[in-house]
Amino acid sequence: MRKQNGTTIVEVLISIIIITIVLGLLFNMFLQIRNEDNSNQIQANFTINQSTIVKDVEEDIVNYGVKRVSSCDLSEANISSIATGFENKHRCIKIEYAADYIEDKIGFLMLYNTYSRYDTDNGAYVGQSDTASWMIQYVRGHYTKTYANGSADYSSFKNGTQTMKQYPTEVSTIPKVAVKYSATGTVNAASINFPIETGDGERYDINLSFTFNGNSTFKCLNNHESSFECICLSGDALCQPTYS
């Protein structure tokens, strides 16, 4: 029988290897838990704060009424920080409010992928990020200045509403934004469906409904048919998707 005088080098090495494996497993588990926690925090914050954007748009609709709804290019809203490869993967609708007593009566509701960084803890847009992510943004206070030579300046902002939120996962921009409206003389109503579906199958659709007084007070324009459509539900002249 061999006499045990102490721990051998082999036993020490085996112990070190076992401890290293255990620590590695624990570290990987910690990283997974932290990543899941961050993802859950982003999703929870977004789910809670999604109502902020809806509230801002609904308040403007109620306060100012809607004159026109159309699709738009992000450049109209002075948005240029689009992630590479996502230049054509965005949604943008322009809401022109009916109130003549406000100068900044254009609102933009936009969905796009950007390197702009959003601080979920403080609810603020704070600069650039190393990785791109999907954002939803509503801006009101943007208006167009037309100069004597006919050129327009899209870079002027009033101090209006600006809300920006980050989505927790990938977003599909395949479904179209649909504006449904009807005019019967007694009931004139319209609704905007801004479809939002993430890669996880979560739905964050924005649905906005409103009424208007007559045909001359509301128009819908199909100017980017691949991402936007006007759907008229009545056989009225309102079905003409053009501006007056």
Short mmCIF file of N, CA and C in Angstrom, two decimals, residues 42 45 52 80 86 100 108 141 144 202 211 214 218:
data_model
loop_
_atom_site.label_atom_id
_atom_site.label_comp_id
_atom_site.label_asym_id
_atom_site.label_seq_id
_atom_site.Cartn_x
_atom_site.Cartn_y
_atom_site.Cartn_z
N ILE A 42 -35.22 46.66 -21.42
CA ILE A 42 -35.54 47.47 -22.60
C ILE A 42 -36.99 47.21 -23.02
N ASN A 45 -39.44 48.67 -20.43
CA ASN A 45 -39.49 50.13 -20.54
C ASN A 45 -40.24 50.56 -21.79
N THR A 52 -46.53 56.70 -24.32
CA THR A 52 -46.12 58.11 -24.39
C THR A 52 -46.24 58.65 -25.80
N SER A 80 -31.10 61.75 -40.87
CA SER A 80 -30.06 61.29 -41.79
C SER A 80 -29.22 60.16 -41.21
N PHE A 86 -30.02 49.81 -44.15
CA PHE A 86 -31.41 50.01 -43.75
C PHE A 86 -31.99 51.30 -44.35
N ASP A 100 -55.11 76.47 -37.98
CA ASP A 100 -54.38 77.54 -38.67
C ASP A 100 -53.65 78.47 -37.70
N PHE A 108 -44.42 64.20 -37.64
CA PHE A 108 -43.85 63.04 -38.31
C PHE A 108 -43.81 61.87 -37.32
N GLY A 141 -43.51 70.05 -34.60
CA GLY A 141 -42.79 71.28 -34.43
C GLY A 141 -41.91 71.54 -35.62
N THR A 144 -42.07 73.75 -42.85
CA THR A 144 -41.32 74.09 -44.04
C THR A 144 -41.32 75.60 -44.27
N GLU A 202 -43.73 39.97 -31.20
CA GLU A 202 -44.46 40.94 -30.36
C GLU A 202 -45.05 42.03 -31.25
N THR A 211 -62.36 61.89 -36.13
CA THR A 211 -63.47 62.30 -36.99
C THR A 211 -63.15 63.64 -37.63
N GLY A 214 -65.99 67.32 -42.86
CA GLY A 214 -66.45 67.15 -44.24
C GLY A 214 -65.31 66.81 -45.16
N PHE A 218 -60.23 66.93 -44.90
CA PHE A 218 -59.30 65.81 -44.74
C PHE A 218 -58.95 65.20 -46.09
#
